[in-house]
Amino acid sequence: RCLYLRPSMFQTVLLPMAPATRLAIAVALCSLTDAFLLPSSSLRVLQPGRASKIASITRSRRGSIVQPCMIASRDSDRRVVEGPFEGQFGTWFVDQDDAVEVLTYRLSLVGAALATVTGVGMAVLPNFVQAQPPSTAALDAMAVLFLASFGVSLKTIHIYMKPMHNMLKALWAGGALGSLAVFVAGPNHSLVKDCFEHSEFLLASGWAFVALTGLFFKEFACFQRWEASALFAGLPILTGGHFLHLLSEDVEKGLAVMFATVFVFFAARKFDQPLKADIGDKSIFEYLALQEKIGQ
């Protein structure tokens, strides 16, 4: 059971108070519930006009028992876009900042997908029509656009497990630095051409593809969409097959076309989902962030 402060009480009594005062009152109420052994595991302060935040307040009795108390509220200076939603640690809302972050994530995926399909198209199209091969500068520009867009995607993606999120960002950073090294030290001074002609250079630049595979895995694990599973399986086959010289050039080009096409479809379909889908349970993120802060 939970102990509630009703919205009417909040508006008439607590709303005029300063935020610090409201927090102090909440702490006191948490302490009272613990002192009188009330079977409440959480305290939810429902305040109209505030974005979902969770504060965890712990109190130890006799140095061994720690009873958590949660406070869920919404920021008055942020317009609510979706919600309310019941999370594991309280009620939460999608506010303007959340909406911007989700849209940035989705648009960055579109940018990465468009860069991929454009680069693949420039490389493959001359085989089917009478056209001049693309310049290495144009191909490298698409590679840079892909890396930049994908970096934004990893910055704005929501993953509960912070170590996994940090690992994906570290892999991307390693791939970006490796790509720069290939561009500077490669025989052609071209990222795409050197990695295509010398597959061993994927040991430097290919970490970005490992991170991208991780993103596809996360998307499939969360939403079970066929395109995410196809990309999760297809990218290692394409990059690994090229690295190990297991695929002929024609097979590689065919796989690259299919991968780029499905990538665009995957990115476009993200806009069919509600905003909250790419956030998950916001109360969990706020709880974990607060626990980390308390641990420091």
XYZ file of C-alpha atoms in Angstrom:
296
model
C 0.000 0.000 0.000
C 1.042 3.560 -0.628
C 0.481 6.752 1.325
C -0.851 9.470 -0.991
C -1.044 13.233 -0.868
C -4.180 13.986 -2.820
C -3.973 16.629 -5.592
C -6.488 18.861 -3.775
C -4.338 18.870 -0.635
C -1.244 19.519 -2.690
C -2.766 22.505 -4.505
C -4.106 24.154 -1.357
C -1.352 23.389 1.136
C 1.959 22.403 -0.472
C 1.891 24.082 -3.883
C 2.580 27.631 -2.561
C 5.673 26.394 -0.738
C 9.188 26.420 -2.087
C 10.466 23.161 -3.669
C 12.937 22.605 -0.844
C 10.145 22.975 1.704
C 7.951 20.485 -0.144
C 10.825 18.005 -0.249
C 11.455 18.430 3.485
C 7.794 17.738 4.237
C 7.940 14.641 2.054
C 11.009 13.432 3.934
C 9.215 13.947 7.231
C 6.179 12.000 6.024
C 8.436 9.173 4.893
C 10.025 9.098 8.308
C 6.622 8.999 9.992
C 5.468 6.047 7.914
C 8.640 4.196 8.889
C 8.410 5.137 12.560
C 4.828 3.875 12.900
C 5.566 0.734 10.837
C 2.943 1.555 8.215
C 3.114 -1.028 5.403
C 3.762 1.591 2.767
C 6.703 0.999 0.491
C 6.443 4.334 -1.247
C 5.096 7.858 -0.954
C 3.824 9.416 -4.144
C 3.277 13.144 -4.292
C 0.943 13.796 -7.220
C 1.464 17.379 -8.252
C -0.295 18.775 -11.330
C 2.069 20.544 -13.710
C 5.373 18.864 -12.772
C 7.494 16.397 -14.922
C 8.190 12.900 -13.624
C 10.996 12.912 -11.104
C 11.751 10.342 -8.503
C 13.580 10.996 -5.318
C 14.501 8.053 -3.172
C 14.859 8.825 0.520
C 16.212 6.115 2.744
C 16.181 5.917 6.496
C 17.951 3.253 8.525
C 16.549 1.998 11.793
C 18.986 0.268 14.132
C 21.569 0.518 11.358
C 20.250 -2.503 9.457
C 16.831 -1.868 7.963
C 16.543 0.620 5.109
C 13.075 1.611 4.007
C 12.816 3.422 0.639
C 10.402 6.217 0.027
C 9.613 7.473 -3.475
C 8.349 10.826 -4.586
C 6.945 11.154 -8.107
C 6.101 14.574 -9.489
C 6.019 16.624 -12.667
C 7.975 19.788 -13.490
C 5.761 22.839 -13.814
C 8.030 24.472 -16.381
C 7.737 21.633 -18.920
C 4.635 20.921 -20.967
C 3.391 17.361 -20.729
C 3.168 15.657 -24.114
C 1.979 12.162 -23.134
C 0.866 10.539 -19.939
C 0.381 9.826 -17.162
C 1.913 6.344 -17.202
C 2.307 3.985 -14.283
C 5.939 2.981 -13.910
C 7.661 0.569 -11.583
C 8.681 3.417 -9.262
C 5.795 5.820 -9.694
C 3.719 7.788 -12.165
C 5.626 9.463 -14.972
C 4.968 11.687 -17.961
C 6.538 12.397 -21.343
C 7.457 16.087 -21.304
C 8.847 18.373 -23.993
C 12.461 17.476 -23.265
C 11.654 13.788 -23.567
C 9.851 14.367 -26.851
C 12.790 16.306 -28.289
C 15.196 13.569 -27.219
C 13.094 10.809 -28.789
C 12.622 12.731 -32.029
C 16.351 13.443 -32.141
C 17.029 9.735 -31.734
C 14.664 8.819 -34.539
C 15.864 11.544 -36.893
C 19.480 10.562 -36.285
C 18.595 7.006 -37.253
C 17.062 8.373 -40.446
C 20.261 10.326 -41.108
C 22.415 7.237 -40.598
C 20.135 5.135 -42.801
C 20.045 7.730 -45.599
C 23.821 8.082 -45.500
C 24.135 4.298 -45.746
C 21.700 3.866 -48.632
C 23.210 6.824 -50.492
C 26.744 5.498 -50.120
C 25.718 1.981 -51.147
C 23.798 3.378 -54.093
C 26.752 5.413 -55.301
C 29.005 2.355 -55.069
C 26.635 -0.135 -56.701
C 24.744 1.924 -59.278
C 27.618 2.204 -61.811
C 27.458 -1.592 -62.190
C 23.940 -1.374 -63.618
C 23.973 1.882 -65.583
C 26.591 3.680 -67.561
C 27.813 6.131 -64.964
C 31.094 7.299 -63.613
C 32.238 5.669 -60.373
C 31.714 7.914 -57.372
C 34.618 9.890 -56.034
C 36.271 8.659 -52.872
C 35.508 12.026 -51.286
C 31.765 11.524 -51.833
C 31.863 8.039 -50.336
C 33.882 9.257 -47.366
C 31.400 12.096 -46.853
C 28.585 9.541 -46.551
C 30.686 7.550 -44.076
C 31.251 10.655 -41.954
C 27.536 11.491 -42.063
C 26.731 7.945 -40.974
C 29.186 8.059 -38.066
C 27.952 11.469 -36.920
C 24.265 10.505 -37.115
C 24.889 7.188 -35.416
C 26.788 8.948 -32.640
C 23.744 11.132 -31.975
C 21.590 7.993 -31.895
C 23.764 6.468 -29.188
C 23.692 9.720 -27.249
C 19.894 9.857 -27.174
C 18.953 6.176 -26.992
C 17.327 4.957 -23.765
C 18.938 1.849 -22.267
C 18.299 0.805 -18.664
C 21.721 -0.820 -18.253
C 24.174 2.057 -18.091
C 27.269 -0.177 -18.549
C 25.814 -1.496 -21.803
C 25.010 2.019 -22.962
C 28.521 3.190 -22.154
C 29.973 0.163 -23.926
C 28.082 0.991 -27.133
C 29.294 4.582 -26.974
C 32.864 3.397 -26.372
C 32.638 1.074 -29.378
C 31.384 3.941 -31.512
C 34.217 6.171 -30.312
C 36.734 3.436 -31.084
C 35.298 3.041 -34.563
C 35.350 6.786 -35.162
C 38.982 7.093 -34.059
C 39.884 4.010 -36.078
C 38.196 5.479 -39.134
C 40.237 8.627 -38.746
C 43.408 6.549 -38.477
C 42.521 4.643 -41.660
C 41.834 7.875 -43.504
C 45.161 9.367 -42.408
C 47.389 6.296 -42.693
C 45.678 4.270 -45.428
C 47.344 3.936 -48.825
C 44.509 5.740 -50.624
C 43.707 8.183 -47.805
C 40.082 7.166 -48.230
C 38.142 5.497 -45.448
C 35.687 3.611 -47.656
C 38.092 2.603 -50.416
C 40.831 1.505 -48.059
C 38.439 -0.575 -45.934
C 36.988 -2.157 -49.068
C 40.342 -3.000 -50.650
C 42.096 -3.868 -47.374
C 39.616 -5.638 -45.127
C 42.094 -5.750 -42.248
C 41.398 -2.044 -41.743
C 38.032 -3.098 -40.315
C 39.968 -3.959 -37.170
C 40.291 -0.203 -36.708
C 37.045 1.191 -38.104
C 34.726 -1.789 -37.674
C 33.965 -1.189 -34.001
C 31.273 1.247 -35.071
C 29.523 -1.656 -36.810
C 29.719 -3.651 -33.584
C 27.973 -0.788 -31.794
C 25.352 -0.595 -34.547
C 24.704 -4.324 -34.170
C 24.155 -3.696 -30.453
C 21.598 -0.995 -31.241
C 19.716 -3.367 -33.542
C 19.750 -6.010 -30.807
C 18.308 -3.536 -28.315
C 15.555 -2.549 -30.744
C 14.662 -6.164 -31.452
C 14.708 -7.102 -27.757
C 12.363 -4.221 -26.935
C 9.936 -4.297 -29.868
C 10.409 -7.673 -31.648
C 10.226 -6.079 -35.094
C 11.395 -8.222 -37.984
C 13.495 -5.472 -39.575
C 15.535 -5.045 -36.396
C 16.220 -8.786 -36.236
C 17.155 -8.824 -39.949
C 19.608 -5.962 -39.457
C 21.005 -7.552 -36.292
C 21.753 -10.746 -38.207
C 22.683 -9.177 -41.544
C 25.297 -6.668 -40.431
C 27.706 -9.225 -38.870
C 27.309 -11.467 -41.922
C 28.159 -8.609 -44.274
C 31.060 -7.135 -42.332
C 32.390 -10.475 -41.093
C 32.125 -12.024 -44.524
C 34.073 -9.144 -46.044
C 36.713 -9.226 -43.329
C 37.265 -12.988 -43.693
C 36.994 -12.925 -47.522
C 34.106 -15.377 -47.420
C 31.843 -13.456 -49.785
C 32.256 -12.669 -53.452
C 32.050 -9.048 -54.533
C 28.631 -9.540 -56.126
C 27.258 -11.180 -52.985
C 28.634 -8.355 -50.857
C 26.983 -5.760 -53.068
C 23.669 -7.604 -52.946
C 23.795 -7.886 -49.172
C 24.782 -4.232 -48.870
C 21.765 -3.179 -50.969
C 19.400 -5.293 -48.882
C 20.909 -4.041 -45.623
C 20.672 -0.384 -46.657
C 17.073 -0.798 -47.832
C 15.947 -2.501 -44.634
C 17.852 0.101 -42.598
C 15.815 2.901 -44.191
C 12.593 0.956 -43.580
C 13.612 0.355 -39.961
C 14.337 4.049 -39.352
C 11.099 5.179 -41.004
C 8.983 2.745 -38.991
C 10.261 4.210 -35.742
C 7.872 7.119 -36.282
C 4.897 4.744 -36.069
C 5.596 4.189 -32.390
C 4.364 6.422 -29.556
C 6.985 8.607 -27.925
C 6.903 6.620 -24.698
C 7.983 3.466 -26.571
C 11.521 4.799 -27.048
C 11.694 5.999 -23.453
C 10.645 2.812 -21.723
C 9.816 3.231 -18.048
C 11.084 6.703 -17.170
C 10.688 6.066 -13.471
C 13.345 3.347 -13.670
C 15.882 5.716 -15.245
C 15.227 8.336 -12.573
C 15.420 5.792 -9.787
C 18.731 4.403 -11.090
C 20.141 7.911 -11.510
C 19.193 8.797 -7.959
C 20.601 5.566 -6.561
C 23.872 6.314 -8.340
C 23.887 9.805 -6.894
C 23.233 8.490 -3.396
C 26.013 5.946 -3.842
C 28.485 8.716 -4.601
